[in-house]
């Protein structure tokens, strides 16, 4: 997912959140990062099973984008049948660490909203 350059910023980003959202934007990317964090070195089919509801087309597209952004590493093994595994790069692990507070907020959110809705 590419963000159009915005005026006033040399790299086209307004702030760090803008730059991060360029990498993790989309419904499935954060969940792909979570799956690779919880289950390192996974094949495509294994990732698809870990993410019910994602289509093959979207998963393949997001994996390519995450690889291009340097947060996912793809290793192709010279075997028959061919085997490809995906894992997080060091940058991907740092990104997951940065997302931990957001995950904690999300886990606490349902409780907070149920008490406010009176």
N, CA, C and O atoms as a MOPAC input file, in Angstrom:
PM7 MOZYME 1SCF
protein

 N      0.84900 1    -1.16000 1     0.00000 1
 C      0.00000 1     0.00000 1     0.00000 1
 C      0.90000 1     1.23000 1     0.00000 1
 O      1.72800 1     1.39300 1     0.89700 1
 N      0.74900 1     2.07500 1    -0.97500 1
 C      1.59400 1     3.24900 1    -1.07900 1
 C      0.79700 1     4.49300 1    -0.75200 1
 O     -0.30000 1     4.70200 1    -1.27000 1
 N      1.36900 1     5.32600 1     0.12400 1
 C      0.75300 1     6.59100 1     0.48000 1
 C      1.29700 1     7.65300 1    -0.45500 1
 O      2.50400 1     7.72900 1    -0.68100 1
 N      0.41900 1     8.46500 1    -0.99300 1
 C      0.86100 1     9.53800 1    -1.86100 1
 C      1.65000 1    10.56200 1    -1.06700 1
 O      1.32900 1    10.85800 1     0.08400 1
 N      2.69100 1    11.10300 1    -1.70000 1
 C      3.49100 1    12.13400 1    -1.02800 1
 C      2.62400 1    13.32900 1    -0.69200 1
 O      1.76800 1    13.74300 1    -1.47300 1
 N      2.86300 1    13.86500 1     0.47400 1
 C      2.11400 1    15.02500 1     0.93300 1
 C      3.03200 1    16.23100 1     0.92000 1
 O      4.22400 1    16.10700 1     1.20100 1
 N      2.49600 1    17.38400 1     0.60000 1
 C      3.34100 1    18.58100 1     0.60600 1
 C      3.83700 1    18.90600 1     2.00000 1
 O      3.15300 1    18.64800 1     2.99100 1
 N      5.02300 1    19.46900 1     2.07000 1
 C      5.54900 1    19.92500 1     3.34700 1
 C      6.44400 1    18.92600 1     4.05000 1
 O      7.08100 1    19.27900 1     5.04200 1
 N      6.51600 1    17.69700 1     3.57700 1
 C      7.38800 1    16.70300 1     4.18400 1
 C      8.31200 1    16.14200 1     3.10900 1
 O      7.83700 1    15.69100 1     2.06700 1
 N      9.62700 1    16.16100 1     3.34300 1
 C     10.55900 1    15.72400 1     2.30500 1
 C     10.32300 1    14.29000 1     1.83500 1
 O     10.46500 1    13.99800 1     0.64700 1
 N      9.96500 1    13.39100 1     2.75600 1
 C      9.72800 1    12.00100 1     2.35200 1
 C      8.25500 1    11.70800 1     2.10600 1
 O      7.88700 1    10.56400 1     1.83800 1
 N      7.41300 1    12.72700 1     2.19400 1
 C      5.99000 1    12.54500 1     1.94600 1
 C      5.19300 1    12.15300 1     3.17000 1
 O      3.97600 1    11.99300 1     3.08100 1
 N      5.84600 1    11.99100 1     4.31900 1
 C      5.14400 1    11.59900 1     5.54100 1
 C      4.99500 1    12.78600 1     6.46500 1
 O      5.90800 1    13.59800 1     6.61600 1
 N      3.84400 1    12.87200 1     7.07300 1
 C      3.56500 1    13.95400 1     8.00800 1
 C      4.19700 1    13.66100 1     9.37100 1
 O      4.69800 1    14.56300 1    10.04100 1
 N      4.16500 1    12.37000 1     9.77500 1
 C      4.72400 1    11.98400 1    11.07100 1
 C      5.09400 1    10.50000 1    11.03200 1
 O      4.89700 1     9.82700 1    10.02000 1
 N      5.62100 1    10.01100 1    12.12500 1
 C      6.00200 1     8.60400 1    12.20200 1
 C      4.82300 1     7.65500 1    12.06900 1
 O      4.95700 1     6.56700 1    11.50800 1
 N      3.67900 1     8.06000 1    12.57900 1
 C      2.48000 1     7.21200 1    12.47400 1
 C      2.11000 1     7.05600 1    11.00000 1
 O      1.74000 1     5.96700 1    10.56000 1
 N      2.21000 1     8.12200 1    10.25600 1
 C      1.92100 1     8.09700 1     8.82000 1
 C      2.83400 1     7.08200 1     8.11900 1
 O      2.37200 1     6.28800 1     7.30000 1
 N      4.12400 1     7.11400 1     8.44600 1
 C      5.08200 1     6.18000 1     7.84300 1
 C      4.76300 1     4.74100 1     8.24700 1
 O      4.83200 1     3.83800 1     7.41300 1
 N      4.41500 1     4.51900 1     9.51000 1
 C      4.08500 1     3.17500 1     9.98400 1
 C      2.80900 1     2.65600 1     9.32500 1
 O      2.73200 1     1.48700 1     8.94600 1
 N      1.80900 1     3.52700 1     9.19000 1
 C      0.54500 1     3.10800 1     8.57900 1
 C      0.73000 1     2.72700 1     7.11500 1
 O     -0.02000 1     1.90900 1     6.58400 1
 N      1.72600 1     3.31700 1     6.46400 1
 C      2.01400 1     2.93300 1     5.09100 1
 C      2.42000 1     1.46400 1     5.02500 1
 O      2.11200 1     0.77500 1     4.05300 1
 N      3.10300 1     0.99300 1     6.04500 1
 C      3.55600 1    -0.40200 1     6.08100 1
 C      2.44900 1    -1.33200 1     6.56900 1
 O      2.26700 1    -2.40700 1     5.99700 1
 N      1.70600 1    -0.95200 1     7.60800 1
 C      0.74300 1    -1.88000 1     8.22100 1
 C     -0.69500 1    -1.63900 1     7.80300 1
 O     -1.60000 1    -2.32900 1     8.27100 1
 N     -0.91800 1    -0.66600 1     6.92500 1
 C     -2.28200 1    -0.37300 1     6.50100 1
 C     -2.91800 1    -1.56000 1     5.79300 1
 O     -2.23900 1    -2.30000 1     5.08000 1
 N     -4.18200 1    -1.73700 1     5.98400 1
 C     -4.90200 1    -2.86400 1     5.39800 1
 C     -5.43400 1    -3.75900 1     6.49800 1
 O     -4.92200 1    -3.76800 1     7.61800 1
 N     -6.45300 1    -4.50000 1     6.16700 1
 C     -7.14500 1    -5.30500 1     7.17200 1
 C     -6.28400 1    -6.44500 1     7.72400 1
 O     -6.41700 1    -6.79100 1     8.89800 1
 N     -5.42200 1    -7.02500 1     6.92100 1
 C     -4.76200 1    -8.26600 1     7.30100 1
 C     -3.29900 1    -8.13500 1     7.69100 1
 O     -2.76000 1    -9.05700 1     8.30400 1
 N     -2.63500 1    -7.04000 1     7.36700 1
 C     -1.18500 1    -6.96400 1     7.57700 1
 C     -0.77200 1    -7.11900 1     9.03300 1
 O      0.17900 1    -7.84300 1     9.32500 1
 N     -1.46200 1    -6.46200 1     9.94500 1
 C     -1.11400 1    -6.58200 1    11.35900 1
 C     -1.34600 1    -8.01400 1    11.83000 1
 O     -0.58100 1    -8.52700 1    12.64700 1
 N     -2.38300 1    -8.65500 1    11.32900 1
 C     -2.65300 1   -10.04200 1    11.72300 1
 C     -1.60900 1   -10.99100 1    11.15000 1
 O     -1.27700 1   -11.99100 1    11.78600 1
 N     -1.08800 1   -10.70000 1     9.96900 1
 C      0.00000 1   -11.49200 1     9.39300 1
 C      1.24500 1   -11.34700 1    10.27000 1
 O      1.92500 1   -12.33000 1    10.56400 1
 N      1.53700 1   -10.11800 1    10.68300 1
 C      2.68700 1    -9.88600 1    11.56400 1
 C      2.52500 1   -10.63800 1    12.88100 1
 O      3.47800 1   -11.23800 1    13.37800 1
 N      1.31900 1   -10.60700 1    13.44600 1
 C      1.05000 1   -11.33500 1    14.69400 1
 C      1.26200 1   -12.83000 1    14.49500 1
 O      1.89800 1   -13.48800 1    15.31800 1
 N      0.72100 1   -13.36800 1    13.39300 1
 C      0.83300 1   -14.80900 1    13.12700 1
 C      2.29500 1   -15.22400 1    12.99300 1
 O      2.69100 1   -16.26800 1    13.51200 1
 N      3.09800 1   -14.42000 1    12.30500 1
 C      4.50700 1   -14.75600 1    12.13400 1
 C      5.29300 1   -14.57100 1    13.43600 1
 O      6.33100 1   -15.20300 1    13.62900 1
 N      4.80800 1   -13.72000 1    14.31400 1
 C      5.43300 1   -13.56000 1    15.62700 1
 C      5.13300 1   -14.77700 1    16.50000 1
 O      6.02900 1   -15.32500 1    17.14200 1
 N      3.88100 1   -15.18700 1    16.51700 1
 C      3.45800 1   -16.32800 1    17.34600 1
 C      3.92000 1   -17.67000 1    16.76800 1
 O      4.16400 1   -18.61700 1    17.51600 1
 N      4.03800 1   -17.75200 1    15.44700 1
 C      4.37900 1   -18.99700 1    14.75200 1
 C      5.44800 1   -18.70700 1    13.69500 1
 O      5.12600 1   -18.59200 1    12.51200 1
 N      6.72600 1   -18.58600 1    14.11000 1
 C      7.78600 1   -18.21800 1    13.15800 1
 C      7.99800 1   -19.27400 1    12.07200 1
 O      7.64500 1   -20.44100 1    12.24200 1
 N      8.57200 1   -18.84300 1    10.97300 1
 C      8.95000 1   -19.71800 1     9.85600 1
 C      7.77300 1   -20.56300 1     9.37200 1
 O      7.78200 1   -21.78900 1     9.48500 1
 N      6.77400 1   -19.89500 1     8.83900 1
 C      5.55400 1   -20.56500 1     8.37900 1
 C      5.45300 1   -20.56700 1     6.86100 1
 O      5.89000 1   -19.63400 1     6.18600 1
 N      4.87500 1   -21.62300 1     6.35300 1
 C      4.58600 1   -21.71400 1     4.93400 1
 C      3.27800 1   -20.98700 1     4.64800 1
 O      2.50700 1   -20.69000 1     5.56100 1
 N      3.03800 1   -20.70500 1     3.37200 1
 C      1.86200 1   -19.95600 1     2.94900 1
 C      0.57500 1   -20.60100 1     3.45500 1
 O     -0.26800 1   -19.92300 1     4.04200 1
 N      0.41700 1   -21.89900 1     3.23300 1
 C     -0.79800 1   -22.59800 1     3.65900 1
 C     -1.00600 1   -22.56000 1     5.16100 1
 O     -2.13800 1   -22.46200 1     5.63700 1
 N      0.09100 1   -22.63700 1     5.91100 1
 C     -0.01600 1   -22.56100 1     7.37400 1
 C     -0.48700 1   -21.17500 1     7.80300 1
 O     -1.32600 1   -21.04100 1     8.69400 1
 N      0.06100 1   -20.15000 1     7.16000 1
 C     -0.38900 1   -18.78700 1     7.46700 1
 C     -1.86700 1   -18.62100 1     7.13900 1
 O     -2.60900 1   -17.99900 1     7.89900 1
 N     -2.29000 1   -19.16600 1     6.02400 1
 C     -3.69700 1   -19.04200 1     5.63100 1
 C     -4.60900 1   -19.68700 1     6.66600 1
 O     -5.67700 1   -19.15700 1     6.97100 1
 N     -4.19500 1   -20.82500 1     7.20700 1
 C     -5.00700 1   -21.49200 1     8.24300 1
 C     -5.01000 1   -20.69900 1     9.55000 1
 O     -5.99000 1   -20.73600 1    10.29500 1
 N     -3.92300 1   -19.98700 1     9.82900 1
 C     -3.85400 1   -19.17700 1    11.05000 1
 C     -4.71800 1   -17.92200 1    10.95700 1
 O     -5.03500 1   -17.30400 1    11.97300 1
 N     -5.10000 1   -17.54500 1     9.72300 1
 C     -5.86400 1   -16.31200 1     9.49400 1
 C     -7.17300 1   -16.62800 1     8.77400 1
 O     -7.30400 1   -16.33600 1     7.58500 1
 N     -8.14000 1   -17.21700 1     9.47100 1
 C     -9.39700 1   -17.57400 1     8.82300 1
 C    -10.06300 1   -16.34200 1     8.21100 1
 O    -10.17100 1   -15.29600 1     8.85000 1
 N    -10.49600 1   -16.48400 1     6.98700 1
 C    -11.18600 1   -15.39200 1     6.30400 1
 C    -10.34100 1   -14.68400 1     5.27300 1
 O    -10.88500 1   -14.03500 1     4.37900 1
 N     -9.01500 1   -14.78700 1     5.36800 1
 C     -8.16000 1   -14.14400 1     4.37600 1
 C     -8.16400 1   -14.99000 1     3.09800 1
 O     -8.11700 1   -16.21800 1     3.16100 1
 N     -8.21900 1   -14.32700 1     1.94600 1
 C     -8.17100 1   -15.05100 1     0.68000 1
 C     -6.71400 1   -15.26700 1     0.27800 1
 O     -5.82300 1   -14.55300 1     0.73800 1
 N     -6.48100 1   -16.24800 1    -0.57700 1
 C     -5.12200 1   -16.50800 1    -1.05800 1
 C     -4.55700 1   -15.28600 1    -1.76000 1
 O     -3.38700 1   -14.94700 1    -1.58000 1
 N     -5.37800 1   -14.63000 1    -2.55500 1
 C     -4.94000 1   -13.45900 1    -3.31500 1
 C     -4.48700 1   -12.33600 1    -2.38200 1
 O     -3.43000 1   -11.74100 1    -2.59500 1
 N     -5.27000 1   -12.05000 1    -1.36600 1
 C     -4.93900 1   -10.97200 1    -0.42200 1
 C     -3.71200 1   -11.35100 1     0.39700 1
 O     -2.83300 1   -10.51400 1     0.60200 1
 N     -3.63100 1   -12.58400 1     0.86600 1
 C     -2.48200 1   -13.01200 1     1.65600 1
 C     -1.20600 1   -12.90700 1     0.82600 1
 O     -0.19600 1   -12.38700 1     1.30000 1
 N     -1.24900 1   -13.39700 1    -0.40200 1
 C     -0.06900 1   -13.32300 1    -1.27200 1
 C      0.33500 1   -11.87900 1    -1.52300 1
 O      1.51900 1   -11.54600 1    -1.47600 1
 N     -0.63400 1   -11.02700 1    -1.78800 1
 C     -0.36200 1    -9.61500 1    -2.04800 1
 C      0.24500 1    -8.93500 1    -0.82100 1
 O      1.23800 1    -8.21600 1    -0.93600 1
 N     -0.34400 1    -9.16000 1     0.34400 1
 C      0.15700 1    -8.53500 1     1.56800 1
 C      1.54900 1    -9.05500 1     1.92500 1
 O      2.39800 1    -8.28400 1     2.37400 1
 N      1.79200 1   -10.35100 1     1.73100 1
 C      3.12500 1   -10.89100 1     2.00800 1
 C      4.17100 1   -10.24800 1     1.09800 1
 O      5.26900 1    -9.92000 1     1.54800 1
 N      3.83600 1   -10.06900 1    -0.17600 1
 C      4.76200 1    -9.39700 1    -1.10600 1
 C      5.04500 1    -7.96700 1    -0.64800 1
 O      6.19200 1    -7.52200 1    -0.66100 1
 N      3.99200 1    -7.24800 1    -0.24400 1
 C      4.16200 1    -5.86500 1     0.20700 1
 C      4.99200 1    -5.79700 1     1.49200 1
 O      5.86300 1    -4.93700 1     1.62300 1
 N      4.72500 1    -6.69400 1     2.43000 1
 C      5.47900 1    -6.70400 1     3.68000 1
 C      6.94200 1    -7.07700 1     3.42600 1
 O      7.84400 1    -6.56700 1     4.09000 1
 N      7.16600 1    -7.96600 1     2.46600 1
 C      8.54100 1    -8.31300 1     2.09500 1
 C      9.23800 1    -7.10000 1     1.46900 1
 O     10.38700 1    -6.80700 1     1.79700 1
 N      8.54200 1    -6.39800 1     0.57000 1
 C      9.10700 1    -5.20700 1    -0.07100 1
 C      9.40400 1    -4.12000 1     0.95700 1
 O     10.34700 1    -3.34700 1     0.78500 1
 N      8.61000 1    -4.05600 1     2.02200 1
 C      8.81800 1    -3.06400 1     3.07400 1
 C      9.88800 1    -3.49200 1     4.08000 1
 O     10.24200 1    -2.72900 1     4.97900 1
 N     10.39900 1    -4.71100 1     3.92600 1
 C     11.49700 1    -5.16100 1     4.78300 1
 C     11.09900 1    -5.68400 1     6.13600 1
 O     11.94600 1    -5.76700 1     7.02400 1
 N      9.83800 1    -6.04300 1     6.33500 1
 C      9.41600 1    -6.55400 1     7.63900 1
 C      9.15500 1    -8.05900 1     7.62300 1
 O      9.04800 1    -8.68100 1     8.67900 1
 N      9.05200 1    -8.64000 1     6.43700 1
 C      8.87600 1   -10.08600 1     6.28600 1
 C      9.98200 1   -10.61100 1     5.38300 1
 O     10.32600 1   -10.00200 1     4.37000 1
 N     10.53100 1   -11.75700 1     5.77600 1
 C     11.59400 1   -12.41100 1     5.00000 1
 C     11.00800 1   -13.65800 1     4.35000 1
 O     10.30800 1   -14.43700 1     4.99700 1
 N     11.29500 1   -13.83600 1     3.08300 1
 C     10.79600 1   -14.99000 1     2.32700 1
 C     11.98800 1   -15.84100 1     1.92500 1
 O     12.94200 1   -15.34000 1     1.32900 1
 N     11.93500 1   -17.14600 1     2.25400 1
 C     13.00100 1   -18.07600 1     1.88800 1
 C     12.38500 1   -19.15800 1     1.01100 1
 O     11.41300 1   -19.81300 1     1.38900 1
 N     12.97400 1   -19.32600 1    -0.16800 1
 C     12.52100 1   -20.35400 1    -1.10100 1
 C     13.54300 1   -21.48500 1    -1.08700 1
 O     14.72300 1   -21.26800 1    -1.36100 1
 N     13.08300 1   -22.69100 1    -0.76700 1
 C     13.96100 1   -23.85300 1    -0.69300 1
 C     13.93900 1   -24.58400 1    -2.03100 1
 O     12.88500 1   -24.74900 1    -2.64500 1
 N     15.11000 1   -25.01700 1    -2.46900 1
 C     15.23600 1   -25.72400 1    -3.74700 1
 C     14.93400 1   -27.20000 1    -3.52100 1
 O     15.83900 1   -28.02900 1    -3.42600 1
 N     13.63200 1   -27.51200 1    -3.43700 1
 C     13.16900 1   -28.86800 1    -3.15900 1
 C     12.03100 1   -29.22200 1    -4.10000 1
 O     11.45200 1   -28.36000 1    -4.76000 1
 N     11.72600 1   -30.51300 1    -4.14500 1
 C     10.54100 1   -30.96000 1    -4.87200 1
 C      9.67800 1   -31.68100 1    -3.86400 1
 O     10.13200 1   -32.66500 1    -3.28100 1
 N      8.44900 1   -31.23800 1    -3.63000 1
 C      7.81700 1   -30.04600 1    -4.18700 1
 C      8.45500 1   -28.77300 1    -3.59800 1
 O      9.06600 1   -28.81600 1    -2.53000 1
 N      8.30500 1   -27.65000 1    -4.30500 1
 C      8.90000 1   -26.39900 1    -3.82800 1
 C      8.33300 1   -26.00000 1    -2.46900 1
 O      7.16400 1   -26.23500 1    -2.16300 1
 N      9.19000 1   -25.39600 1    -1.67700 1
 C      8.76600 1   -24.96800 1    -0.34000 1
 C      9.24400 1   -23.53300 1    -0.11600 1
 O     10.39200 1   -23.19500 1    -0.40400 1
 N      8.34400 1   -22.69800 1     0.40200 1
 C      8.65800 1   -21.30600 1     0.72700 1
 C      8.22400 1   -21.07300 1     2.16200 1
 O      7.13200 1   -21.47800 1     2.56200 1
 N      9.08600 1   -20.41300 1     2.94300 1
 C      8.74200 1   -20.07600 1     4.32100 1
 C      8.87100 1   -18.57900 1     4.52600 1
 O      9.71900 1   -17.91700 1     3.92800 1
 N      8.00400 1   -18.06500 1     5.38800 1
 C      7.99600 1   -16.65300 1     5.72600 1
 C      8.32900 1   -16.49400 1     7.20300 1
 O      7.93000 1   -17.30600 1     8.03800 1
 N      9.06800 1   -15.43300 1     7.51000 1
 C      9.39600 1   -15.11200 1     8.89400 1
 C      9.52800 1   -13.59900 1     9.00400 1
 O      9.55500 1   -12.88800 1     7.99900 1
 N      9.60900 1   -13.12500 1    10.23100 1
 C      9.79300 1   -11.69500 1    10.46200 1
 C     11.26800 1   -11.34500 1    10.36700 1
 O     12.12600 1   -12.11100 1    10.80600 1
 N     11.55400 1   -10.20400 1     9.80300 1
 C     12.90200 1    -9.65600 1     9.84300 1
 C     13.09200 1    -8.98700 1    11.19800 1
 O     12.16100 1    -8.92000 1    12.00000 1
 N     14.29400 1    -8.49500 1    11.44900 1
 C     14.52700 1    -7.75900 1    12.69900 1
 C     13.62300 1    -6.52500 1    12.75200 1
 O     13.08700 1    -6.17700 1    13.80400 1
 N     13.46700 1    -5.87700 1    11.61200 1
 C     12.57600 1    -4.71600 1    11.54400 1
 C     11.12800 1    -5.13400 1    11.82100 1
 O     10.38900 1    -4.40200 1    12.48000 1
 N     10.72400 1    -6.29300 1    11.32700 1
 C      9.38200 1    -6.80500 1    11.58600 1
 C      9.16000 1    -7.10500 1    13.06000 1
 O      8.07500 1    -6.87000 1    13.59200 1
 N     10.19300 1    -7.62700 1    13.71800 1
 C     10.08000 1    -7.89300 1    15.15400 1
 C      9.96600 1    -6.58400 1    15.93000 1
 O      9.20800 1    -6.49700 1    16.89700 1
 N     10.72000 1    -5.56500 1    15.50800 1
 C     10.61900 1    -4.24700 1    16.15800 1
 C      9.22700 1    -3.65300 1    15.95300 1
 O      8.67100 1    -3.03100 1    16.85700 1
 N      8.67300 1    -3.84900 1    14.76500 1
 C      7.32600 1    -3.35300 1    14.48700 1
 C      6.31400 1    -4.05900 1    15.38300 1
 O      5.42500 1    -3.41100 1    15.93600 1
 N      6.43300 1    -5.37100 1    15.53300 1
 C      5.52300 1    -6.10600 1    16.42400 1
 C      5.65700 1    -5.61300 1    17.86100 1
 O      4.65600 1    -5.49100 1    18.56700 1
 N      6.89400 1    -5.32600 1    18.30700 1
 C      7.09000 1    -4.78200 1    19.65600 1
 C      6.35900 1    -3.44800 1    19.80100 1
 O      5.75700 1    -3.16300 1    20.83600 1
 N      6.42300 1    -2.63900 1    18.74400 1
 C      5.74900 1    -1.33400 1    18.78100 1
 C      4.23600 1    -1.49000 1    18.80900 1
 O      3.53900 1    -0.61600 1    19.32400 1
 N      3.71500 1    -2.58700 1    18.26400 1
 C      2.27100 1    -2.81000 1    18.21300 1
 C      1.72200 1    -3.42000 1    19.51000 1
 O      0.50700 1    -3.46500 1    19.69800 1
 N      2.60300 1    -3.89000 1    20.41000 1
 C      2.14700 1    -4.51300 1    21.65500 1
 C      1.24000 1    -3.59900 1    22.48900 1
 O      0.20900 1    -4.06500 1    22.97700 1
 N      1.58300 1    -2.31800 1    22.67200 1
 C      0.66200 1    -1.45800 1    23.43800 1
 C     -0.70600 1    -1.31600 1    22.76500 1
 O     -1.72400 1    -1.22500 1    23.45200 1
 N     -0.73800 1    -1.29800 1    21.45700 1
 C     -2.01000 1    -1.23200 1    20.74200 1
 C     -2.82200 1    -2.50300 1    20.99000 1
 O     -4.03600 1    -2.44200 1    21.18300 1
 N     -2.14800 1    -3.65500 1    20.98500 1
 C     -2.82700 1    -4.92100 1    21.26600 1
 C     -3.39100 1    -4.92500 1    22.68400 1
 O     -4.51500 1    -5.37700 1    22.90600 1
 N     -2.61900 1    -4.42700 1    23.63800 1
 C     -3.09900 1    -4.36200 1    25.02600 1
 C     -4.31700 1    -3.45600 1    25.11900 1
 O     -5.28500 1    -3.78800 1    25.80400 1
 N     -4.27900 1    -2.32500 1    24.44300 1
 C     -5.41900 1    -1.41400 1    24.42600 1
 C     -6.64500 1    -2.11400 1    23.84600 1
 O     -7.74800 1    -1.98000 1    24.37500 1
 N     -6.45300 1    -2.85900 1    22.76100 1
 C     -7.56500 1    -3.57100 1    22.12700 1
 C     -8.15700 1    -4.64700 1    23.02100 1
 O     -9.37200 1    -4.84000 1    23.03800 1
 N     -7.29600 1    -5.36100 1    23.77800 1
 C     -7.79900 1    -6.38900 1    24.70000 1
 C     -8.63700 1    -5.76800 1    25.80400 1
 O     -9.61300 1    -6.37100 1    26.24800 1
 N     -8.27600 1    -4.57900 1    26.25200 1
 C     -9.00700 1    -3.91400 1    27.33300 1
 C    -10.24200 1    -3.18300 1    26.83100 1
 O    -11.13900 1    -2.89800 1    27.62400 1
 N    -10.31800 1    -2.87700 1    25.57300 1
 C    -11.37200 1    -2.03900 1    24.99700 1
 C    -12.78100 1    -2.59100 1    25.17600 1
 O    -13.66400 1    -1.82800 1    25.56700 1
 N    -13.04500 1    -3.86100 1    24.91500 1
 C    -14.43300 1    -4.33500 1    25.06800 1
 C    -14.98600 1    -4.09900 1    26.47500 1
 O    -16.16600 1    -3.78400 1    26.62600 1
 N    -14.16100 1    -4.24500 1    27.48800 1
 C    -14.58800 1    -4.00600 1    28.85600 1
 C    -14.92400 1    -2.53300 1    29.06600 1
 O    -15.91500 1    -2.19000 1    29.71000 1
 N    -14.08400 1    -1.67900 1    28.51300 1
 C    -14.29600 1    -0.22700 1    28.68000 1
 C    -15.57400 1     0.22700 1    27.99100 1
 O    -16.30800 1     1.04700 1    28.54400 1
 N    -15.85700 1    -0.28400 1    26.79900 1
 C    -17.03600 1     0.17200 1    26.06400 1
 C    -18.32600 1    -0.36800 1    26.66300 1
 O    -19.36600 1     0.28500 1    26.57400 1
 N    -18.27500 1    -1.56200 1    27.27800 1
 C    -19.50600 1    -2.10700 1    27.84700 1
 C    -19.95600 1    -1.33200 1    29.08100 1
 O    -21.15100 1    -1.28200 1    29.37100 1
 N    -19.02200 1    -0.72600 1    29.81400 1
 C    -19.40800 1     0.04000 1    30.99700 1
 C    -19.88100 1     1.43600 1    30.63300 1
 O    -20.63000 1     2.05000 1    31.39300 1
 N    -19.45100 1     1.95600 1    29.46900 1
 C    -19.82900 1     3.30300 1    29.04200 1
 C    -21.20100 1     3.30500 1    28.37800 1
 O    -21.88000 1     4.33200 1    28.39300 1
 N    -21.62100 1     2.21000 1    27.80900 1
 C    -22.85100 1     2.16000 1    27.00000 1
 C    -24.12400 1     2.08900 1    27.82600 1
 O    -25.10800 1     1.52300 1    27.35100 1
 N    -24.15900 1     2.61100 1    28.98900 1
 C    -25.37100 1     2.55000 1    29.82100 1
 C    -26.32100 1     3.67300 1    29.50100 1
 O    -27.38800 1     3.77100 1    30.10700 1

